[in-house]
Amino acid sequence: MRKKDYKKIRRQELLSFITDLNEKYTIYAPAKNSGPVEATNEFTFREMETVEGISLKHPPTMIPPKKYFFPSKETLFTFEDSRVNVPPTDEPFVLLGVHACDINSFLILDKMFAHGEHRDPYYERRRENGIVIGSDCEPTETCFCKSMGADKAEEGFDLFITDIPDEEAYIVTIGSATGEELTSTEAFEHVDREVAEDIIDGSLEWEEEVTVGTENLQKMVYRAFDDDTIWEELGNRCLGCGNCTMVCPCCNCFDVKDEASLQGEHVKRTRTWNACTLLEFAEVAGGNFRSSIASRYRNWIYDKYRIFPKEIEEFGCVGCGRCITYCPVRIDPREVIQEVREKHGR
């Protein structure tokens, strides 16, 4: 892990810095919504033409910023006139205002798509070309990132901006050589490491509404797999809508489809997000091996807290709380984990 350096920048200078970045790169950042959508989705990551409207202090967005590395729908290639055409994914961009939990989710996606023998070139190219600038957050009542060890970003970013209380300035943590280069201007002042880390630690001094115990959780979820008293009750409440998976920054299931013209002269292969909580996900020629909502929700929990740590030594959850916020019936994984712990913890 790179040894981090710290700098300081005044608020007005930061706006100028972002404006300069916008002249060189496409910037995606959280901006406040308006109209009916604001009631349920206050901020959205979107392409920004100017610095006006960018928010560095915001609650978690409904759709996580993973969409810029792993789009909800993308064309992998087209085949036309005996030629294969692969869309370019090499344009550099800046992802600004990313919370620590989402940065930690990028590290999980890296292990799924960019490590090991089978790598995803589309994800890798976007990850390589994306400049990640994080910022401290405004925790909500559904956040449990502290419990999941994701409330602080140690790596996976180029710069991280932390507000200095009672001062019109920010501490900027440098997380990469790219970040070092970006902060080489006079607008950035060097700051003492101890002072910077005290300010950063102070920004993390908040209490979760509900604390989740993760000790031995992997084993407890395994033991709870056949406990129908847990899963049937959840299945009776769950609508099977898939909201929890679609807003999760760690979920990475997808479907690949070929769309061909009737003459077979043109073929397009697309990839779209999919969700194990949806009925169609487990349909095969012989039927559906997870036909009940209860079995699908159990699988989702099992994947996150048993399979992920078994395969990549990380939980498939960063405690962002989106799955709670956007569940129509307010199913809360924190409560599910607590019930699993009470019945199968030993």
CSV table of C-alpha atoms in Angstrom, one decimal:
chain,number,residue,atom,x,y,z
A,1,MET,CA,0.0,0.0,0.0
A,2,ARG,CA,1.3,3.4,-1.0
A,3,LYS,CA,2.4,5.7,1.9
A,4,LYS,CA,0.0,8.6,1.8
A,5,ASP,CA,0.9,12.3,1.7
A,6,TYR,CA,-1.4,15.2,2.7
A,7,LYS,CA,-2.0,18.7,1.4
A,8,LYS,CA,-4.3,21.5,2.1
A,9,ILE,CA,-6.4,23.6,-0.2
A,10,ARG,CA,-8.7,26.6,0.4
A,11,ARG,CA,-12.4,26.2,-0.6
A,12,GLN,CA,-12.3,28.8,-3.4
A,13,GLU,CA,-9.0,27.3,-4.7
A,14,LEU,CA,-10.7,23.9,-4.8
A,15,LEU,CA,-13.5,25.2,-7.0
A,16,SER,CA,-10.9,26.6,-9.4
A,17,PHE,CA,-9.0,23.3,-9.3
A,18,ILE,CA,-12.2,21.4,-10.3
A,19,THR,CA,-13.0,24.0,-13.0
A,20,ASP,CA,-9.5,23.3,-14.5
A,21,LEU,CA,-10.1,19.6,-14.3
A,22,ASN,CA,-13.3,20.0,-16.2
A,23,GLU,CA,-11.5,21.6,-19.1
A,24,LYS,CA,-9.3,18.4,-19.4
A,25,TYR,CA,-11.7,15.6,-18.4
A,26,THR,CA,-15.3,14.7,-18.3
A,27,ILE,CA,-16.3,15.0,-14.6
A,28,TYR,CA,-19.1,12.9,-13.0
A,29,ALA,CA,-20.1,14.1,-9.6
A,30,PRO,CA,-23.1,14.1,-7.3
A,31,ALA,CA,-25.6,16.9,-7.9
A,32,LYS,CA,-28.9,17.7,-6.2
A,33,ASN,CA,-32.1,16.6,-7.9
A,34,SER,CA,-35.2,18.6,-8.2
A,35,GLY,CA,-38.9,17.8,-8.7
A,36,PRO,CA,-40.7,14.6,-7.6
A,37,VAL,CA,-37.5,12.4,-7.8
A,38,GLU,CA,-35.9,14.5,-5.0
A,39,ALA,CA,-38.1,12.9,-2.4
A,40,THR,CA,-36.6,9.5,-2.8
A,41,ASN,CA,-33.3,10.3,-4.5
A,42,GLU,CA,-31.9,13.6,-3.4
A,43,PHE,CA,-28.5,13.4,-5.2
A,44,THR,CA,-27.4,11.6,-8.4
A,45,PHE,CA,-24.0,11.1,-10.0
A,46,ARG,CA,-24.1,12.8,-13.4
A,47,GLU,CA,-21.9,14.4,-15.9
A,48,MET,CA,-21.2,18.0,-14.9
A,49,GLU,CA,-20.7,20.9,-17.3
A,50,THR,CA,-19.7,23.4,-14.6
A,51,VAL,CA,-18.8,23.3,-10.9
A,52,GLU,CA,-22.2,24.8,-10.1
A,53,GLY,CA,-24.4,22.2,-8.4
A,54,ILE,CA,-21.6,19.8,-7.4
A,55,SER,CA,-21.9,18.6,-3.8
A,56,LEU,CA,-19.1,17.2,-1.8
A,57,LYS,CA,-21.3,16.7,1.3
A,58,HIS,CA,-24.2,14.5,0.4
A,59,PRO,CA,-26.0,11.3,1.6
A,60,PRO,CA,-25.5,8.1,-0.5
A,61,THR,CA,-26.9,8.4,-4.0
A,62,MET,CA,-29.5,5.8,-5.0
A,63,ILE,CA,-27.4,4.3,-7.8
A,64,PRO,CA,-23.8,3.9,-6.7
A,65,PRO,CA,-20.9,5.3,-8.8
A,66,LYS,CA,-19.8,1.8,-9.7
A,67,LYS,CA,-21.9,2.5,-12.9
A,68,TYR,CA,-19.0,4.3,-14.4
A,69,PHE,CA,-16.7,1.3,-14.2
A,70,PHE,CA,-19.5,-1.4,-14.6
A,71,PRO,CA,-22.3,0.2,-16.6
A,72,SER,CA,-25.9,-1.0,-16.1
A,73,LYS,CA,-26.0,-1.7,-19.9
A,74,GLU,CA,-23.2,-1.7,-22.4
A,75,THR,CA,-22.4,-3.0,-25.8
A,76,LEU,CA,-19.5,-5.4,-25.7
A,77,PHE,CA,-19.1,-5.6,-29.5
A,78,THR,CA,-21.0,-5.5,-32.8
A,79,PHE,CA,-20.5,-7.8,-35.8
A,80,GLU,CA,-21.2,-6.4,-39.2
A,81,ASP,CA,-20.0,-7.2,-42.7
A,82,SER,CA,-17.7,-9.9,-41.3
A,83,ARG,CA,-16.0,-7.4,-39.0
A,84,VAL,CA,-16.0,-7.2,-35.2
A,85,ASN,CA,-16.2,-3.7,-33.8
A,86,VAL,CA,-15.4,-3.1,-30.1
A,87,PRO,CA,-16.6,0.3,-28.7
A,88,PRO,CA,-13.9,2.4,-27.2
A,89,THR,CA,-13.7,2.6,-23.4
A,90,ASP,CA,-10.4,4.6,-23.2
A,91,GLU,CA,-11.6,8.1,-22.6
A,92,PRO,CA,-10.2,9.4,-19.2
A,93,PHE,CA,-12.7,10.8,-16.8
A,94,VAL,CA,-12.9,12.1,-13.2
A,95,LEU,CA,-15.2,10.6,-10.6
A,96,LEU,CA,-15.6,13.3,-8.0
A,97,GLY,CA,-17.2,13.2,-4.5
A,98,VAL,CA,-17.1,9.4,-3.9
A,99,HIS,CA,-17.7,8.2,-0.4
A,100,ALA,CA,-15.3,5.9,1.4
A,101,CYS,CA,-17.8,3.1,1.4
A,102,ASP,CA,-18.1,3.3,-2.4
A,103,ILE,CA,-14.4,3.5,-2.8
A,104,ASN,CA,-14.1,0.3,-0.8
A,105,SER,CA,-16.7,-1.3,-3.1
A,106,PHE,CA,-14.4,-0.5,-6.0
A,107,LEU,CA,-11.8,-2.7,-4.3
A,108,ILE,CA,-14.3,-5.5,-4.1
A,109,LEU,CA,-15.2,-5.1,-7.8
A,110,ASP,CA,-11.5,-5.0,-8.6
A,111,LYS,CA,-11.1,-8.5,-7.1
A,112,MET,CA,-14.1,-9.8,-9.1
A,113,PHE,CA,-13.2,-8.2,-12.5
A,114,ALA,CA,-9.5,-7.2,-12.5
A,115,HIS,CA,-7.6,-9.9,-10.5
A,116,GLY,CA,-6.8,-13.5,-11.1
A,117,GLU,CA,-6.7,-15.4,-14.4
A,118,HIS,CA,-10.0,-14.3,-15.9
A,119,ARG,CA,-10.1,-10.5,-16.1
A,120,ASP,CA,-12.7,-8.2,-17.7
A,121,PRO,CA,-11.0,-5.9,-20.2
A,122,TYR,CA,-14.0,-3.5,-20.3
A,123,TYR,CA,-13.9,-2.9,-16.5
A,124,GLU,CA,-10.1,-2.8,-16.4
A,125,ARG,CA,-9.9,-0.1,-19.1
A,126,ARG,CA,-12.4,2.1,-17.3
A,127,ARG,CA,-10.8,1.6,-14.0
A,128,GLU,CA,-7.4,2.5,-15.4
A,129,ASN,CA,-8.8,5.6,-17.1
A,130,GLY,CA,-10.9,6.8,-14.1
A,131,ILE,CA,-9.5,9.3,-11.7
A,132,VAL,CA,-11.2,8.8,-8.3
A,133,ILE,CA,-11.5,11.8,-6.0
A,134,GLY,CA,-13.3,10.9,-2.8
A,135,SER,CA,-14.9,13.1,-0.1
A,136,ASP,CA,-16.1,12.7,3.4
A,137,CYS,CA,-19.8,12.0,3.8
A,138,GLU,CA,-23.0,12.8,5.7
A,139,PRO,CA,-24.0,9.4,7.3
A,140,THR,CA,-27.7,8.5,7.4
A,141,GLU,CA,-29.6,6.4,9.8
A,142,THR,CA,-29.2,3.4,7.5
A,143,CYS,CA,-25.4,3.5,7.3
A,144,PHE,CA,-23.4,0.7,8.9
A,145,CYS,CA,-20.1,1.2,7.1
A,146,LYS,CA,-18.2,1.3,10.4
A,147,SER,CA,-19.4,-2.2,11.2
A,148,MET,CA,-18.2,-3.4,7.8
A,149,GLY,CA,-14.9,-1.6,8.1
A,150,ALA,CA,-15.6,0.6,5.1
A,151,ASP,CA,-16.0,4.0,6.8
A,152,LYS,CA,-12.4,5.0,5.8
A,153,ALA,CA,-10.7,4.6,2.4
A,154,GLU,CA,-7.1,3.4,2.7
A,155,GLU,CA,-6.6,2.8,-1.0
A,156,GLY,CA,-8.4,2.7,-4.3
A,157,PHE,CA,-8.5,6.5,-4.9
A,158,ASP,CA,-6.3,9.2,-6.3
A,159,LEU,CA,-7.3,12.0,-4.0
A,160,PHE,CA,-9.6,12.2,-1.0
A,161,ILE,CA,-11.0,15.5,0.3
A,162,THR,CA,-11.8,16.0,4.0
A,163,ASP,CA,-13.5,19.2,5.2
A,164,ILE,CA,-11.7,21.1,7.9
A,165,PRO,CA,-14.2,22.2,10.6
A,166,ASP,CA,-14.5,25.9,11.2
A,167,GLU,CA,-12.2,26.7,8.3
A,168,GLU,CA,-12.8,27.4,4.6
A,169,ALA,CA,-10.4,24.7,3.6
A,170,TYR,CA,-9.9,20.9,3.0
A,171,ILE,CA,-7.3,18.3,3.8
A,172,VAL,CA,-6.4,16.4,0.6
A,173,THR,CA,-5.1,12.9,1.0
A,174,ILE,CA,-2.9,11.8,-2.0
A,175,GLY,CA,-3.5,8.2,-2.8
A,176,SER,CA,-1.6,7.7,-6.1
A,177,ALA,CA,1.1,9.1,-8.5
A,178,THR,CA,-1.8,10.6,-10.5
A,179,GLY,CA,-3.0,12.4,-7.4
A,180,GLU,CA,0.5,13.6,-6.7
A,181,GLU,CA,0.7,15.1,-10.2
A,182,LEU,CA,-2.7,16.7,-9.9
A,183,THR,CA,-1.8,18.5,-6.6
A,184,SER,CA,1.6,19.8,-7.8
A,185,THR,CA,0.2,23.3,-8.3
A,186,GLU,CA,0.7,26.3,-5.9
A,187,ALA,CA,-3.0,26.0,-4.8
A,188,PHE,CA,-2.0,23.0,-2.6
A,189,GLU,CA,-0.1,23.6,0.5
A,190,HIS,CA,1.9,20.9,2.3
A,191,VAL,CA,0.5,20.0,5.7
A,192,ASP,CA,1.9,18.1,8.7
A,193,ARG,CA,1.0,14.4,8.6
A,194,GLU,CA,-0.1,14.3,12.3
A,195,VAL,CA,-2.3,17.4,11.9
A,196,ALA,CA,-3.9,16.0,8.8
A,197,GLU,CA,-4.6,12.6,10.3
A,198,ASP,CA,-6.1,14.2,13.4
A,199,ILE,CA,-8.6,16.1,11.2
A,200,ILE,CA,-9.4,13.0,9.2
A,201,ASP,CA,-9.9,10.9,12.3
A,202,GLY,CA,-12.2,13.6,13.7
A,203,SER,CA,-14.4,13.4,10.6
A,204,LEU,CA,-15.0,9.7,11.4
A,205,GLU,CA,-16.2,10.3,14.9
A,206,TRP,CA,-19.9,9.5,14.5
A,207,GLU,CA,-22.1,6.7,15.8
A,208,GLU,CA,-24.1,4.2,13.8
A,209,GLU,CA,-27.8,3.9,14.6
A,210,VAL,CA,-27.4,0.2,14.5
A,211,THR,CA,-24.1,-1.7,15.0
A,212,VAL,CA,-23.6,-5.0,13.1
A,213,GLY,CA,-21.4,-7.6,14.7
A,214,THR,CA,-19.3,-9.3,12.0
A,215,GLU,CA,-17.2,-11.7,14.1
A,216,ASN,CA,-17.8,-15.3,12.9
A,217,LEU,CA,-20.6,-14.0,10.7
A,218,GLN,CA,-19.5,-16.2,7.8
A,219,LYS,CA,-19.9,-19.4,9.9
A,220,MET,CA,-23.2,-18.2,11.4
A,221,VAL,CA,-24.8,-17.5,7.9
A,222,TYR,CA,-23.6,-21.0,6.8
A,223,ARG,CA,-25.4,-22.6,9.8
A,224,ALA,CA,-28.5,-20.5,9.2
A,225,PHE,CA,-28.9,-21.7,5.6
A,226,ASP,CA,-31.5,-24.3,6.4
A,227,ASP,CA,-33.3,-22.3,9.0
A,228,ASP,CA,-36.7,-21.8,7.3
A,229,THR,CA,-38.0,-19.8,10.2
A,230,ILE,CA,-35.7,-16.9,9.2
A,231,TRP,CA,-36.0,-17.1,5.4
A,232,GLU,CA,-39.8,-17.8,5.1
A,233,GLU,CA,-40.6,-14.8,7.3
A,234,LEU,CA,-38.4,-12.6,5.1
A,235,GLY,CA,-39.9,-14.2,2.0
A,236,ASN,CA,-43.4,-13.3,3.1
A,237,ARG,CA,-42.3,-9.6,3.4
A,238,CYS,CA,-40.1,-9.3,0.4
A,239,LEU,CA,-41.7,-8.2,-2.9
A,240,GLY,CA,-38.9,-9.7,-5.0
A,241,CYS,CA,-38.5,-6.4,-6.8
A,242,GLY,CA,-34.7,-6.5,-6.9
A,243,ASN,CA,-34.2,-3.0,-5.6
A,244,CYS,CA,-31.7,-4.1,-3.0
A,245,THR,CA,-29.4,-5.6,-5.6
A,246,MET,CA,-29.7,-2.8,-8.2
A,247,VAL,CA,-28.6,-0.2,-5.7
A,248,CYS,CA,-25.9,-2.3,-4.1
A,249,PRO,CA,-22.3,-1.0,-4.9
A,250,CYS,CA,-20.9,-4.6,-4.5
A,251,CYS,CA,-23.4,-6.7,-6.5
A,252,ASN,CA,-21.9,-7.6,-9.9
A,253,CYS,CA,-24.2,-10.2,-11.5
A,254,PHE,CA,-24.9,-9.6,-15.2
A,255,ASP,CA,-26.6,-11.0,-18.2
A,256,VAL,CA,-25.2,-11.2,-21.7
A,257,LYS,CA,-27.5,-11.2,-24.8
A,258,ASP,CA,-27.0,-11.3,-28.5
A,259,GLU,CA,-29.3,-9.2,-30.7
A,260,ALA,CA,-29.2,-10.2,-34.3
A,261,SER,CA,-30.9,-8.9,-37.5
A,262,LEU,CA,-33.2,-11.3,-39.3
A,263,GLN,CA,-30.7,-11.6,-42.1
A,264,GLY,CA,-27.8,-12.3,-39.7
A,265,GLU,CA,-25.7,-9.5,-41.1
A,266,HIS,CA,-25.7,-7.5,-37.9
A,267,VAL,CA,-25.2,-8.8,-34.4
A,268,LYS,CA,-24.8,-6.8,-31.2
A,269,ARG,CA,-23.7,-8.3,-27.9
A,270,THR,CA,-24.8,-6.4,-24.8
A,271,ARG,CA,-24.2,-6.8,-21.1
A,272,THR,CA,-26.8,-5.6,-18.5
A,273,TRP,CA,-27.0,-5.8,-14.7
A,274,ASN,CA,-28.9,-8.7,-13.4
A,275,ALA,CA,-30.0,-9.7,-9.9
A,276,CYS,CA,-30.2,-13.0,-8.1
A,277,THR,CA,-33.2,-11.6,-6.2
A,278,LEU,CA,-35.3,-11.6,-9.5
A,279,LEU,CA,-37.4,-14.6,-10.5
A,280,GLU,CA,-35.9,-15.0,-14.0
A,281,PHE,CA,-32.3,-15.2,-12.7
A,282,ALA,CA,-32.5,-18.9,-11.8
A,283,GLU,CA,-34.6,-20.0,-14.7
A,284,VAL,CA,-33.0,-22.9,-16.7
A,285,ALA,CA,-34.3,-25.4,-19.2
A,286,GLY,CA,-35.5,-27.7,-16.5
A,287,GLY,CA,-37.3,-25.1,-14.4
A,288,ASN,CA,-36.3,-22.6,-11.7
A,289,PHE,CA,-34.0,-23.7,-8.9
A,290,ARG,CA,-34.9,-20.6,-6.8
A,291,SER,CA,-38.6,-20.2,-7.5
A,292,SER,CA,-39.5,-18.8,-4.1
A,293,ILE,CA,-38.8,-15.3,-2.9
A,294,ALA,CA,-37.5,-16.7,0.4
A,295,SER,CA,-34.8,-18.8,-1.4
A,296,ARG,CA,-33.7,-15.9,-3.5
A,297,TYR,CA,-33.3,-13.5,-0.5
A,298,ARG,CA,-31.5,-16.2,1.4
A,299,ASN,CA,-29.1,-16.6,-1.5
A,300,TRP,CA,-28.4,-12.9,-1.6
A,301,ILE,CA,-27.5,-12.8,2.1
A,302,TYR,CA,-25.5,-16.0,1.8
A,303,ASP,CA,-23.5,-14.6,-1.1
A,304,LYS,CA,-22.7,-11.4,0.7
A,305,TYR,CA,-21.7,-12.8,4.1
A,306,ARG,CA,-20.6,-16.3,3.2
A,307,ILE,CA,-19.5,-16.7,-0.4
A,308,PHE,CA,-17.8,-13.4,-0.9
A,309,PRO,CA,-15.5,-13.8,2.1
A,310,LYS,CA,-14.8,-17.4,1.1
A,311,GLU,CA,-13.8,-16.4,-2.4
A,312,ILE,CA,-12.2,-13.0,-2.0
A,313,GLU,CA,-11.7,-12.7,1.7
A,314,GLU,CA,-14.0,-9.7,1.9
A,315,PHE,CA,-17.7,-9.3,2.7
A,316,GLY,CA,-19.8,-8.4,-0.3
A,317,CYS,CA,-21.2,-5.4,1.6
A,318,VAL,CA,-19.7,-2.1,2.6
A,319,GLY,CA,-22.6,-1.0,4.9
A,320,CYS,CA,-23.8,1.9,2.6
A,321,GLY,CA,-27.4,1.3,3.7
A,322,ARG,CA,-28.9,1.7,0.2
A,323,CYS,CA,-30.6,-1.7,0.3
A,324,ILE,CA,-32.5,-0.5,3.5
A,325,THR,CA,-33.3,3.0,2.2
A,326,TYR,CA,-34.7,1.8,-1.1
A,327,CYS,CA,-36.5,-1.4,0.0
A,328,PRO,CA,-40.3,-0.8,-0.4
A,329,VAL,CA,-41.0,-2.9,2.7
A,330,ARG,CA,-37.9,-1.7,4.7
A,331,ILE,CA,-36.2,-5.1,5.1
A,332,ASP,CA,-33.0,-4.4,7.0
A,333,PRO,CA,-30.0,-6.7,6.6
A,334,ARG,CA,-28.8,-5.4,10.0
A,335,GLU,CA,-31.8,-7.0,11.6
A,336,VAL,CA,-31.4,-10.2,9.5
A,337,ILE,CA,-27.8,-10.5,10.7
A,338,GLN,CA,-28.9,-9.9,14.3
A,339,GLU,CA,-31.5,-12.7,14.0
A,340,VAL,CA,-28.9,-15.0,12.5
A,341,ARG,CA,-26.5,-14.2,15.3
A,342,GLU,CA,-29.2,-14.8,18.0
A,343,LYS,CA,-30.2,-18.2,16.6
A,344,HIS,CA,-26.9,-19.5,15.2
A,345,GLY,CA,-24.1,-17.6,17.0
A,346,ARG,CA,-21.7,-19.7,18.9
